[in-house]
Coordinates of C-alpha atoms in Angstrom, one line a residue:
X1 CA 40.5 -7.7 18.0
X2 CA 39.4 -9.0 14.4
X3 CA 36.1 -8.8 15.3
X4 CA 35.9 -5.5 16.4
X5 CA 38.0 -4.2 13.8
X6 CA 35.9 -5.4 11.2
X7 CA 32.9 -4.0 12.8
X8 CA 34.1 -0.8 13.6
X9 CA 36.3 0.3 10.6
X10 CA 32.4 0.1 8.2
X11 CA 30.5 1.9 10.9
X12 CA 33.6 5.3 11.1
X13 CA 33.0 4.7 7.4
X14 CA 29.6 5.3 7.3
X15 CA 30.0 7.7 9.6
X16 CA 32.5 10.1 7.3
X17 CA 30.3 9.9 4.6
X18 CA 26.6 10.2 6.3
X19 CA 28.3 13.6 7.9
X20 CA 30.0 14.8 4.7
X21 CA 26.1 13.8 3.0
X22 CA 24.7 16.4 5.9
X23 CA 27.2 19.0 5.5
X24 CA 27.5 19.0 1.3
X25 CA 23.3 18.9 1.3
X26 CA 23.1 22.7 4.3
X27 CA 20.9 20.3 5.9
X28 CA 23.3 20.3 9.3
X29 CA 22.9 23.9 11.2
X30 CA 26.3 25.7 10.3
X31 CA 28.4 25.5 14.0
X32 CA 29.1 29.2 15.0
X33 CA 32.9 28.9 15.2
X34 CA 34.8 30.9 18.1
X35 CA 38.5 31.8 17.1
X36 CA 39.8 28.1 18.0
X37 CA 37.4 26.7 15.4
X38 CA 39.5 23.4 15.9
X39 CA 36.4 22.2 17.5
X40 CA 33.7 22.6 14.5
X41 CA 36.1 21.0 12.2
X42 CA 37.9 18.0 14.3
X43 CA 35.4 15.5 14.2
X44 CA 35.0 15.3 10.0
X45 CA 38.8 15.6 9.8
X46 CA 39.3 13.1 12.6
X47 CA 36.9 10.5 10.2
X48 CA 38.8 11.5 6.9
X49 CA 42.1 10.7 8.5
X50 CA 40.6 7.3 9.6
X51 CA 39.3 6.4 6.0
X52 CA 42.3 7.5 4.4
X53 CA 44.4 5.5 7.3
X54 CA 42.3 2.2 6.4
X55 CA 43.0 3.2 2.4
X56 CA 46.6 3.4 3.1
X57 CA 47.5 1.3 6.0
X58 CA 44.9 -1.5 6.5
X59 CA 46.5 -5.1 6.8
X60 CA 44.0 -6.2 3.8
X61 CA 42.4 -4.7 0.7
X62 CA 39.0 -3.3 1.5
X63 CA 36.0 -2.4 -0.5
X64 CA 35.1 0.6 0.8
X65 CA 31.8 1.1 -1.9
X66 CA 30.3 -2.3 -0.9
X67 CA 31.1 -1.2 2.9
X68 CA 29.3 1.7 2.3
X69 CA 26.2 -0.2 1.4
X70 CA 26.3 -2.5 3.8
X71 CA 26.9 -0.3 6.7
X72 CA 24.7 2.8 6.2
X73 CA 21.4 1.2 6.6
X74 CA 22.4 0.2 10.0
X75 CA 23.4 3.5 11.2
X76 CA 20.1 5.1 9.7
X77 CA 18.2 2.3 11.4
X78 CA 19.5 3.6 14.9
X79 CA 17.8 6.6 14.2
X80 CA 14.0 5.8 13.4
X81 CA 12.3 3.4 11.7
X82 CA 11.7 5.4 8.7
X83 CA 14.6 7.1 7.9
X84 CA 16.2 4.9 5.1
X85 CA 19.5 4.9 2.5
X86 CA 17.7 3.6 -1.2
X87 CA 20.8 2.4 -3.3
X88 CA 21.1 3.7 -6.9
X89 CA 19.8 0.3 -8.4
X90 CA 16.3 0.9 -6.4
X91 CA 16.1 4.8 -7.1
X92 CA 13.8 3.9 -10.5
X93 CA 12.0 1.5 -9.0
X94 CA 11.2 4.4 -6.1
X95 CA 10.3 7.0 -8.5
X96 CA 8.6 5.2 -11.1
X97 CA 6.0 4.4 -7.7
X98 CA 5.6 7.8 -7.0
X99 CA 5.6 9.1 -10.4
X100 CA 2.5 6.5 -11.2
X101 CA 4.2 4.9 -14.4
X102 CA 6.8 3.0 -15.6
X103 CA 7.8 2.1 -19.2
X104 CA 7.0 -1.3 -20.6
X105 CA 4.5 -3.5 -22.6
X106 CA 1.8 -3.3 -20.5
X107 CA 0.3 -6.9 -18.7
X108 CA -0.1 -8.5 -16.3
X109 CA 1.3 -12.2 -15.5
X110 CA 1.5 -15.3 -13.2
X111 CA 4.0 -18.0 -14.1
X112 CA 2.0 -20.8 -14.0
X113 CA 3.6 -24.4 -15.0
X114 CA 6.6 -22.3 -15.8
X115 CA 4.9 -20.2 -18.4
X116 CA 4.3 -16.6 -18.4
X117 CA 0.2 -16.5 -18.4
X118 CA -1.3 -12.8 -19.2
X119 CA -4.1 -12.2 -16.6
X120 CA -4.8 -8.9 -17.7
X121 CA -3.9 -6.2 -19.9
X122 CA -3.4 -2.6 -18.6
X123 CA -5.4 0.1 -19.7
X124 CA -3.7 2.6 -21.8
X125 CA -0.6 0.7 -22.6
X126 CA 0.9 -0.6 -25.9
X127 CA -0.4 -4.3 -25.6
X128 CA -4.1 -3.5 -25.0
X129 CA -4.0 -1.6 -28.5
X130 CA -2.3 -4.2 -30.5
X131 CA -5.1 -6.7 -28.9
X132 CA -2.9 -8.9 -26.8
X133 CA -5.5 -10.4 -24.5
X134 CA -5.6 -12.1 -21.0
X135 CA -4.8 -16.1 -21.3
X136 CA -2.6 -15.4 -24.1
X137 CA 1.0 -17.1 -23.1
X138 CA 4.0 -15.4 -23.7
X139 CA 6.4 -18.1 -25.3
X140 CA 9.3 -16.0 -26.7
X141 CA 10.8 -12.9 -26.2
X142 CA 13.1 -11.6 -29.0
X143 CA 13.0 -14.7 -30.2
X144 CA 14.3 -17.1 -27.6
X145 CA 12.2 -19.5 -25.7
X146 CA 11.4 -18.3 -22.0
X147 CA 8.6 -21.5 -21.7
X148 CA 9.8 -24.4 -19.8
X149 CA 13.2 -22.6 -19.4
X150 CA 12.8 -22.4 -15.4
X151 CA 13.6 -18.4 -15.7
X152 CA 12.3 -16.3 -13.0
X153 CA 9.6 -13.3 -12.5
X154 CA 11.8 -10.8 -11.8
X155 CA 14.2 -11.8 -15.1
X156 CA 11.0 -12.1 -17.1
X157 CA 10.3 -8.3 -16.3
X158 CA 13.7 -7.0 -17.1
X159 CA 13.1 -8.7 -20.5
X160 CA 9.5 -6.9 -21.0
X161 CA 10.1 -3.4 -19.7
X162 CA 12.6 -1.2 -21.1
X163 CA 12.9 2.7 -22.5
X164 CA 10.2 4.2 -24.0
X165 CA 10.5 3.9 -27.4
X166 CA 12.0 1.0 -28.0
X167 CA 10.9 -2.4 -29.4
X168 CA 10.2 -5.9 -28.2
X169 CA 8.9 -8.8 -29.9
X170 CA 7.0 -11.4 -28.1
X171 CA 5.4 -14.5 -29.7
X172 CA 2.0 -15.8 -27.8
X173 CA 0.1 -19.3 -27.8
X174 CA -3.6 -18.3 -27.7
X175 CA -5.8 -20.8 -26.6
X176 CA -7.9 -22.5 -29.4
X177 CA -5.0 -21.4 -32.1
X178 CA -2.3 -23.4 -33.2
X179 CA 0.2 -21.1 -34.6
X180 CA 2.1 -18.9 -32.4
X181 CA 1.0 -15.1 -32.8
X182 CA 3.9 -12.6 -33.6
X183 CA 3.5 -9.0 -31.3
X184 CA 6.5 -6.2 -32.4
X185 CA 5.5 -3.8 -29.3
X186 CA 6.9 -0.1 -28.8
X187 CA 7.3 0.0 -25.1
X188 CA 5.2 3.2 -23.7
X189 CA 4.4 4.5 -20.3
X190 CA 2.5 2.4 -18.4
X191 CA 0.0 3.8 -15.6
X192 CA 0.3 2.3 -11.9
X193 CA -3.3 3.4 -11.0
X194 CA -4.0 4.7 -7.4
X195 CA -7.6 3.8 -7.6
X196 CA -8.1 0.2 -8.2
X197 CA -12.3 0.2 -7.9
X198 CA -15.1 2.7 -8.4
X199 CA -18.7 1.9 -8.4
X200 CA -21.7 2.1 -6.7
X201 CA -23.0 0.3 -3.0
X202 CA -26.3 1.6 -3.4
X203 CA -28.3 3.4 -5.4
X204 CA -26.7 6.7 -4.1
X205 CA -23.9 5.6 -2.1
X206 CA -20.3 5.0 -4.0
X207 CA -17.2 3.6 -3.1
X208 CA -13.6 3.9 -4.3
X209 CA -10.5 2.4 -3.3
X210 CA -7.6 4.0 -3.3
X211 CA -4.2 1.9 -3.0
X212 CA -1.5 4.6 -2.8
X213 CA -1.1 8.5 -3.3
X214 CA 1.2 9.6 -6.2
X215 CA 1.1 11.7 -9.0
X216 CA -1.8 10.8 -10.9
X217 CA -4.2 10.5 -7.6
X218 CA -6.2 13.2 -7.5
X219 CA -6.4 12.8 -11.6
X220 CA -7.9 9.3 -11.1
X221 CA -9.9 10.2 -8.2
X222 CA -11.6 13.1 -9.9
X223 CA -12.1 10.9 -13.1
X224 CA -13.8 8.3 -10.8
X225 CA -15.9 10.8 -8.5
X226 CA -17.4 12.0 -12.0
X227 CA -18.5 8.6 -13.2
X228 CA -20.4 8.0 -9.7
X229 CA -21.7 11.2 -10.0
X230 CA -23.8 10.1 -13.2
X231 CA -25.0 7.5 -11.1
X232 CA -26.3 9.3 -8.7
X233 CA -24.4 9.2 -5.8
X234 CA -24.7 11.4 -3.4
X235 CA -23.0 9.9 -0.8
X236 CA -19.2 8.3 -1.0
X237 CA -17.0 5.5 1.2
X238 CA -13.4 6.3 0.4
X239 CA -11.6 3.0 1.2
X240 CA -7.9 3.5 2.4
X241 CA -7.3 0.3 4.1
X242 CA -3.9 -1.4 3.4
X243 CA -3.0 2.1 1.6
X244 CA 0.2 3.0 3.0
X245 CA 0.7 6.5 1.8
X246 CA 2.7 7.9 -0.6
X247 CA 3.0 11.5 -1.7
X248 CA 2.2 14.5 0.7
X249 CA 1.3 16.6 -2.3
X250 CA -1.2 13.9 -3.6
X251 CA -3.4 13.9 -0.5
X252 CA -3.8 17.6 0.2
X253 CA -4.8 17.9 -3.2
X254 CA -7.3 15.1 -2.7
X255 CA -8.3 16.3 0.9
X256 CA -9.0 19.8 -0.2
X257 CA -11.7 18.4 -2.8
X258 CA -14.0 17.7 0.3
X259 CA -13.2 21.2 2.6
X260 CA -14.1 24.9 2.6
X261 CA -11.6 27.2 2.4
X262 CA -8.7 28.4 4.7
X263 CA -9.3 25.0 6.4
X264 CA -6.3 23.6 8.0
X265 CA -5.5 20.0 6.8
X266 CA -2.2 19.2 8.4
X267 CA 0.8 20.6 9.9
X268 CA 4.7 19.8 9.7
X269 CA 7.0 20.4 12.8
X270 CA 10.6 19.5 13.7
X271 CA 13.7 20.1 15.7
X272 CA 15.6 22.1 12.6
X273 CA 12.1 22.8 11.3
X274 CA 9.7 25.4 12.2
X275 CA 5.9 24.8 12.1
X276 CA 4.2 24.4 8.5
X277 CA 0.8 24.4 7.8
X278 CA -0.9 23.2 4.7
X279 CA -4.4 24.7 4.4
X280 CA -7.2 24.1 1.7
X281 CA -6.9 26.5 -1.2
X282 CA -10.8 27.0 -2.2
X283 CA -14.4 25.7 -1.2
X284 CA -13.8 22.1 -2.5
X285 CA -16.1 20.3 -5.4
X286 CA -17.5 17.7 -2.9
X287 CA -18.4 19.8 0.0
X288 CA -21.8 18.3 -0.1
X289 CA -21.2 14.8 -0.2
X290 CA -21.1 12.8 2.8
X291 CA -18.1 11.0 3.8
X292 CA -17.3 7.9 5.2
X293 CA -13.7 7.1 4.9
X294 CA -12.2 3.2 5.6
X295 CA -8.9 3.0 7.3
X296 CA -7.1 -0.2 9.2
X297 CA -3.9 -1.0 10.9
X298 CA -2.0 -0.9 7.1
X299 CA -3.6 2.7 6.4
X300 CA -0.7 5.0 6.7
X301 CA 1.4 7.8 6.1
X302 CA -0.7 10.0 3.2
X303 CA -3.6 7.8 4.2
X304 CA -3.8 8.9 7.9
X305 CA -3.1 12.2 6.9
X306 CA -6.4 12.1 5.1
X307 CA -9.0 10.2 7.9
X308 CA -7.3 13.1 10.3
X309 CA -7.9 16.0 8.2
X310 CA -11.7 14.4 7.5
X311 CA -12.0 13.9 11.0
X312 CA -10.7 17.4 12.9
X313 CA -12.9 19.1 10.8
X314 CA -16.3 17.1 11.2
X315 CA -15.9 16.0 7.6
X316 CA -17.0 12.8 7.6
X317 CA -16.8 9.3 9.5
X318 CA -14.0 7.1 10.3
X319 CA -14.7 3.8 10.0
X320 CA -12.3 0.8 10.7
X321 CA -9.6 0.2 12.9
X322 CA -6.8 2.1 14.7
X323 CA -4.3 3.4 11.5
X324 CA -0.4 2.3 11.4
X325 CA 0.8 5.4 13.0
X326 CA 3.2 6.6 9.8
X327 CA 4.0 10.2 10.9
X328 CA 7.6 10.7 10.3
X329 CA 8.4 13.5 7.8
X330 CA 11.5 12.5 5.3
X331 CA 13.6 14.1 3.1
X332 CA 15.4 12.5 0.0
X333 CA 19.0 13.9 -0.2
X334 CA 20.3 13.0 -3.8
X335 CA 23.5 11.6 -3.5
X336 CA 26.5 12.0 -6.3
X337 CA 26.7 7.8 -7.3
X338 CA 22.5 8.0 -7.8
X339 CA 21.5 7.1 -4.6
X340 CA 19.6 8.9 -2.1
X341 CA 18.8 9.0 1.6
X342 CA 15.6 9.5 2.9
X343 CA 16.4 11.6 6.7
X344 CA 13.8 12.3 8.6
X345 CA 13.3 16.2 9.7
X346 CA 10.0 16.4 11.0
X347 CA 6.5 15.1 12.6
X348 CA 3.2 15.4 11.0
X349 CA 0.3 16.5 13.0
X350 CA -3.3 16.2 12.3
X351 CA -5.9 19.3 12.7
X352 CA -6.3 19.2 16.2
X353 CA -2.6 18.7 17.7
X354 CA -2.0 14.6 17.3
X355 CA 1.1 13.4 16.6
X356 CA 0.4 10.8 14.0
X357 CA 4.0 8.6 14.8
X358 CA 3.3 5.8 16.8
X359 CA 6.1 5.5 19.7
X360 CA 9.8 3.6 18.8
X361 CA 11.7 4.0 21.7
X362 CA 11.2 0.4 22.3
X363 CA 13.3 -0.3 19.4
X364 CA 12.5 -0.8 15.3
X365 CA 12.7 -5.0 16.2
X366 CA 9.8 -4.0 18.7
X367 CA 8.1 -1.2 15.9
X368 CA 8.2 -3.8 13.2
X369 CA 6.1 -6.7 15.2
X370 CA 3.4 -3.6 15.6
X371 CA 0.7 -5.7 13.9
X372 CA 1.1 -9.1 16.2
X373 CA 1.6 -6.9 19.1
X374 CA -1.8 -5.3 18.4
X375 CA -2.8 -9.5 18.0
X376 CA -1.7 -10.4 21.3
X377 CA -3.0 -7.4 22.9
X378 CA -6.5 -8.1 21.2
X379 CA -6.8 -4.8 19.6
X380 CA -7.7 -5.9 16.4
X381 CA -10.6 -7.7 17.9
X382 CA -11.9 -5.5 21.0
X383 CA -12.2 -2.3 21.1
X384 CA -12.2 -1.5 24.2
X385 CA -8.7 -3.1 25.0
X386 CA -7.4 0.4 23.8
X387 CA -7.1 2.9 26.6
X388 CA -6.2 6.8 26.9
X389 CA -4.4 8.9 29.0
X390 CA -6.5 12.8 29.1
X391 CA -3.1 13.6 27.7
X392 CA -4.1 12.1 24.4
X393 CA -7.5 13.5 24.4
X394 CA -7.9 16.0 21.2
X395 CA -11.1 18.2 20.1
X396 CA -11.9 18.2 16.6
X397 CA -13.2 22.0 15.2
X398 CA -17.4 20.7 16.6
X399 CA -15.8 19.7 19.9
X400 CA -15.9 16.0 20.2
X401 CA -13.2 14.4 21.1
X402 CA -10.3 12.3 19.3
X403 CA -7.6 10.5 20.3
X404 CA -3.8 10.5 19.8
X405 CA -1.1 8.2 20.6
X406 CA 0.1 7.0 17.3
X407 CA -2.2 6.6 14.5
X408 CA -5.8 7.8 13.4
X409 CA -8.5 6.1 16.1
X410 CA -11.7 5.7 14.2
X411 CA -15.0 6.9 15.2
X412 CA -16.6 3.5 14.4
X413 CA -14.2 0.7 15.5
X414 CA -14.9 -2.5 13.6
X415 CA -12.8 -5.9 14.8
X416 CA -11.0 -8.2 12.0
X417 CA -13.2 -10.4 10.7
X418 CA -11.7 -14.6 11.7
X419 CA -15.4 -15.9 10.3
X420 CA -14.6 -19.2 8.5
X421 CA -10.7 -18.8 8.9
X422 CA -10.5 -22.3 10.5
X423 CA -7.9 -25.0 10.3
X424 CA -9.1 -26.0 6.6
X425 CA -9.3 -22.7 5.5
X426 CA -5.6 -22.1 6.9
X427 CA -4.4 -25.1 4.9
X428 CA -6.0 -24.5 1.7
X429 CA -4.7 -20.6 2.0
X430 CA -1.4 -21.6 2.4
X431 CA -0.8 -24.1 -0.2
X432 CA -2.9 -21.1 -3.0
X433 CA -4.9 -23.7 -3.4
X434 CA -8.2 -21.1 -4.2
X435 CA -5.7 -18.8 -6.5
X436 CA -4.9 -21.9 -8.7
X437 CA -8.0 -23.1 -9.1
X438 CA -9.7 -20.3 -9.9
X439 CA -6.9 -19.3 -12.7
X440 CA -7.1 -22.8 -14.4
X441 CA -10.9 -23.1 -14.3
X442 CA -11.3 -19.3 -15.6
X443 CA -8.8 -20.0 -18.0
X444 CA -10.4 -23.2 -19.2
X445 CA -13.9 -21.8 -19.4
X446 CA -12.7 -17.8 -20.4
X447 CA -15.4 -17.5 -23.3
X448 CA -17.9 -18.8 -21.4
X449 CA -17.3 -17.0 -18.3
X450 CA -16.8 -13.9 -20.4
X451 CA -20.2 -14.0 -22.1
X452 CA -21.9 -13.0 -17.6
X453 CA -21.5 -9.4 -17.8
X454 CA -22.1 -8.3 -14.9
X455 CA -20.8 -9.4 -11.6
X456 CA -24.5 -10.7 -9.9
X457 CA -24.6 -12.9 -13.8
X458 CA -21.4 -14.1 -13.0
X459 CA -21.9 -15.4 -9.7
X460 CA -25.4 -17.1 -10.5
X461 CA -23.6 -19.0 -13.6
X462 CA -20.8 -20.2 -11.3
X463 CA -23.7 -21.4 -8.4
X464 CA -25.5 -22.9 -11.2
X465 CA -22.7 -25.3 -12.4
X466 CA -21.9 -25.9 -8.4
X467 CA -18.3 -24.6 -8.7
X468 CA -18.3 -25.0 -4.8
X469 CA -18.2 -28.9 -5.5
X470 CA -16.0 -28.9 -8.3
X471 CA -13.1 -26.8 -5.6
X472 CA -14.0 -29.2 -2.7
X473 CA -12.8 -32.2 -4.9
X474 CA -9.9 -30.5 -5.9
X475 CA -8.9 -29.7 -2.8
X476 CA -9.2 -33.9 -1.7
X477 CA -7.1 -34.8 -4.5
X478 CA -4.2 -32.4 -2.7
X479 CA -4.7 -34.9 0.5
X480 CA -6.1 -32.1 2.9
X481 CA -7.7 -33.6 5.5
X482 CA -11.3 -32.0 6.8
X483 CA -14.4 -32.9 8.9
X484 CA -17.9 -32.1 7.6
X485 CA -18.0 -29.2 10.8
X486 CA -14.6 -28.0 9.1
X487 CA -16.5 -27.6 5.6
X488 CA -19.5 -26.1 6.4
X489 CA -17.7 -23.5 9.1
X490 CA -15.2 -22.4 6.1
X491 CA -17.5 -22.7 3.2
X492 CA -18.9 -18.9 2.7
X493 CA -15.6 -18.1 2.9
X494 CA -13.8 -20.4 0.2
X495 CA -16.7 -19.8 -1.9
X496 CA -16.3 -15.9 -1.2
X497 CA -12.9 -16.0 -2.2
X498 CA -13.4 -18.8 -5.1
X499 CA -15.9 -16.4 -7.0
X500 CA -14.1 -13.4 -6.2
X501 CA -10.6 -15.0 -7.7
X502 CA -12.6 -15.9 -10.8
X503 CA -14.5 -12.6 -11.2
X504 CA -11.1 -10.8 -11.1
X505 CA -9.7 -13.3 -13.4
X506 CA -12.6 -12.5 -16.1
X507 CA -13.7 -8.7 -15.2
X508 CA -10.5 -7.0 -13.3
X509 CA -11.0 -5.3 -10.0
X510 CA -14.4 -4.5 -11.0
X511 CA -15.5 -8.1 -10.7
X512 CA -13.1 -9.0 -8.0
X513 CA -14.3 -6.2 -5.2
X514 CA -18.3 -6.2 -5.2
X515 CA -18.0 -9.7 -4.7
X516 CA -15.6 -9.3 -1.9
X517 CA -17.5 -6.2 -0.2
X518 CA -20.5 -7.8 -0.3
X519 CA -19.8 -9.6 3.2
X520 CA -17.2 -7.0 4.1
X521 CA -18.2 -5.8 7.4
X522 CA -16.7 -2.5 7.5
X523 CA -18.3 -1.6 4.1
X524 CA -21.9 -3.0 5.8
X525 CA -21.1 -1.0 8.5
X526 CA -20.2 2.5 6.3
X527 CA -23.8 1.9 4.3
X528 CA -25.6 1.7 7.3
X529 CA -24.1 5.2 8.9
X530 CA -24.4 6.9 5.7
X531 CA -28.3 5.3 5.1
X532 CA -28.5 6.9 8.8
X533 CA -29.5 4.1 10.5
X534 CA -26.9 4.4 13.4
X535 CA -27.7 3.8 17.1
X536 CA -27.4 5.8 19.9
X537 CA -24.7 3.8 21.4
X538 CA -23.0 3.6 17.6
X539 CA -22.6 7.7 18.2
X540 CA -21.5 8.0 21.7
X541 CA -17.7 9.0 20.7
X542 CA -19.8 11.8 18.7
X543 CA -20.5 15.2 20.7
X544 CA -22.7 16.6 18.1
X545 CA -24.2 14.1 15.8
X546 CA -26.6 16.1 14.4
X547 CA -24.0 17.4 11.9
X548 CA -24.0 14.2 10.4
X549 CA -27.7 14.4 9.7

């Protein structure tokens, strides 16, 4: 009887306040009440009566705020996966994402050897103009010592970001200077970028990655767009893969930069909601570049919204693998302590009818192991192990046909690369064996590395002093076990990764991605459609090909 009391008295709680949240916020249709209203009103006063019972009556003291937060996740979790309850102390974190800032110093850090090492300093913020550079350690903040003092990440943020405005001092040990160097930094906003890369494939194709969608996307994206432009591109890959959405604003902004006018990009229908369509506005500034757009079983939300509204209307090509299947439209209720709920109202549906939502009725436990079920199933790895009912059979706006189910189903399906990703490889991955070393070695040899300026110079220095060898003996000295077939099956893909790690740790994302697209099949594969050297059997999911042309 304890058991059940103490079960059941949280979830009545939850219950009185997730229906006073509905009824306080008009989002609950008003009841049309007959002359014995008791009916409309009986089940909230029936709940208040029970809270105020517990309050009054309960054998023990209760805390009915922390019940509160414990309980109303569950009962949002037995409605769908996405609808969520974010608890005051997350709301800044939530809107600071979406917003595309956040106010602090301005760098990025590791704690390596339990020291806060800088491994890059943020565009636009307070510490790149005072000339705080990457390897510089941060040894004190406000004075007290935070080396060697076993303090964690998360605490070494709190201590670095603050208001806007206000002041921190941080003293740094640059290497090659003995003294400590004294930093008194205003804290300022400081961009989250949505576009970590931009630069050209070929001579006339470009590519740009795009992590998230918020309020400075389409900002970045434009700013990006315009210095491929002046290289010459004529062509673009838009990589979306492992972007997993964001804001609904955001994307149809971005989407209608590459459509006529009067197009329709996506629609919005629910039980309490009535169809909504969002349309592009005018003739877009990209109409005549060709598109090839990356998306994989991480691309949703904002991100499938995009590859659908590309895809219905014979925009472009979708390359990749099958999309996360994010359709659920929520939204936030502000509650009166600073928290919110995030309900879901609605569906979103692409162009040409598909529900983006992947099913749940087999439960959120089932929902969540999406990605190993797609494993097992060996849909990652073979296309055809995906197959459709003519229920899920869509026409795009030329007539060729796309599929529905959950998710964006690319034109060009493209398996997970496993290449090299053998039992070494595993073990060095899991121990960050490639991460470390390539920190320590680029921090050891920064000026040197520093003085290769572009990525191809880089690469030929670190072949020339046979990096490759210098890892491999590192890598004995942590007791790994290997055969020679081991070594030579994983080695383009530890040295892959070992350049990359370094390039990023000297040049940013701008070293780190050419390196790693390079051998990235699904960016081989997007060159050679947009270079038009696609085969007959590469095309036969497309009815009219000759619009790509």
């Amino acid at each position: 009887m304890k058991q059940i009391t103490k079960v059941l008295f949280p979830l009545l709680l939850a219950i009185a306040v997730i229906v006073g949240i509905l009824l306080g916020s008009g989002i609950q249709k008003r009841i049309n009440v007959q002359k014995n209203n008791y009916t409309s009103i009986f089940q909230p006063d029936k709940l208040s009566y029970l809270l105020k019972l517990i309050e009054n009556d309960y054998v023990d003291s209760v805390n009915q705020a922390e019940m509160i937060e414990n309980t109303i996740p569950e009962l949002l979790d037995d409605l769908d996966p996405h609808s969520t309850y974010i608890p005051a102390s997350e709301m800044k974190a939530v809107s600071e994402d979406m917003r595309g800032n956040f106010s602090g110093i301005g760098v990025q850090f590791v704690m390596q050897n339990d020291t806060v090492m800088i491994v890059d300093v943020i565009s636009g913020g307070p510490s790149k103009e005072l000339g705080i550079a990457a390897g510089d350690r941060i040894v004190k903040v406000n004075g007290n010592n935070i080396a060697g003092q076993g303090i964690k990440s998360d605490s070494i943020v709190s201590l670095l970001r603050g208001k806007k405005g206000t002041m921190v001092n941080i003293s740094v040990q640059r290497p090659g200077i003995t003294d400590f160097i004294d930093f008194d930094i205003k804290r300022g906003d400081i961009p989250l970028y949505s576009v970590d890369v931009a630069y050209m494939l070929t001579q006339n194709i470009g590519l740009i990655k795009v992590n998230r969608f918020s309020d400075t996307t389409l900002k970045e994206f434009i700013s990006a767009m315009n210095r491929l432009n002046m290289q010459g591109m004529t062509k673009i890959v838009i990589d979306l893969r492992g972007n997993a959405g964001g804001s609904l604003q955001a994307v149809i902004q971005m989407v209608d930069e590459f459509l006529p006018a009067n197009k329709l990009i996506v629609y919005t229908e629910g039980k309490s909601r009535s169809r909504y369509n969002y349309f592009s506005s005018v003739n877009g500034a990209y109409l005549e570049k060709e598109v090839a757009v990356l998306i994989d079983e991480f691309s949703a939300s904002a991100s499938e919204i995009f590859a659908g509204a590309i895809q219905d209307n014979d925009r472009g090509l979708i390359i990749g693998r099958r999309s996360f299947g994010k359709g659920l439209v929520q939204e936030q209720i502000p509650l009166f302590d600073g928290s919110a709920v995030r309900l879901t109202v609605a569906r979103f549906y692409t162009p040409s009818g598909r529900s983006i939502q992947k099913p749940y009725n087999n439960g959120i436990d089932n929902y969540q192991l999406d990605f190993h079920n797609r494993l097992i199933n060996n849909e990652l790895t073979q296309k055809d192990s995906i197959h459709f009912a003519d229920s899920l059979k869509y026409q795009t706006t030329g007539g060729r046909t796309v599929y529905g189910g959950g998710g964006i189903m690319p034109d060009f399906f493209i398996p997970i690369d496993t290449t090299g990703a053998n039992r070494l490889f595993s073990a060095i991955v899991s121990r960050s064996l490639i991460y470390h070393f390539a920190f320590d070695y680029s921090d050891k040899n920064r000026t040197k590395l520093s003085k290769n300026k572009t990525v191809e110079a880089l690469e030929n220095y670190l072949n020339k002093n046979k990096i490759f060898d210098d890892f491999i003996e590192h890598i004995e000295k942590q007791s790994i076990s290997f055969t020679k077939a081991e070594l030579v099956e994983a080695r383009p893909l530890l040295n892959m990764q070992l350049h990359a790690y370094i390039a990023r740790n000297i040049m940013g994302n701008e070293g780190f991605y050419p390196v790693v697209y390079k051998e990235d099949k699904t960016v081989i594969k997007a060159i050679e459609l947009l270079q038009n050297k696609w085969t007959e059997s590469d095309i036969s999911s497309l009815a009219e090909a000759k619009q790509l042309d």
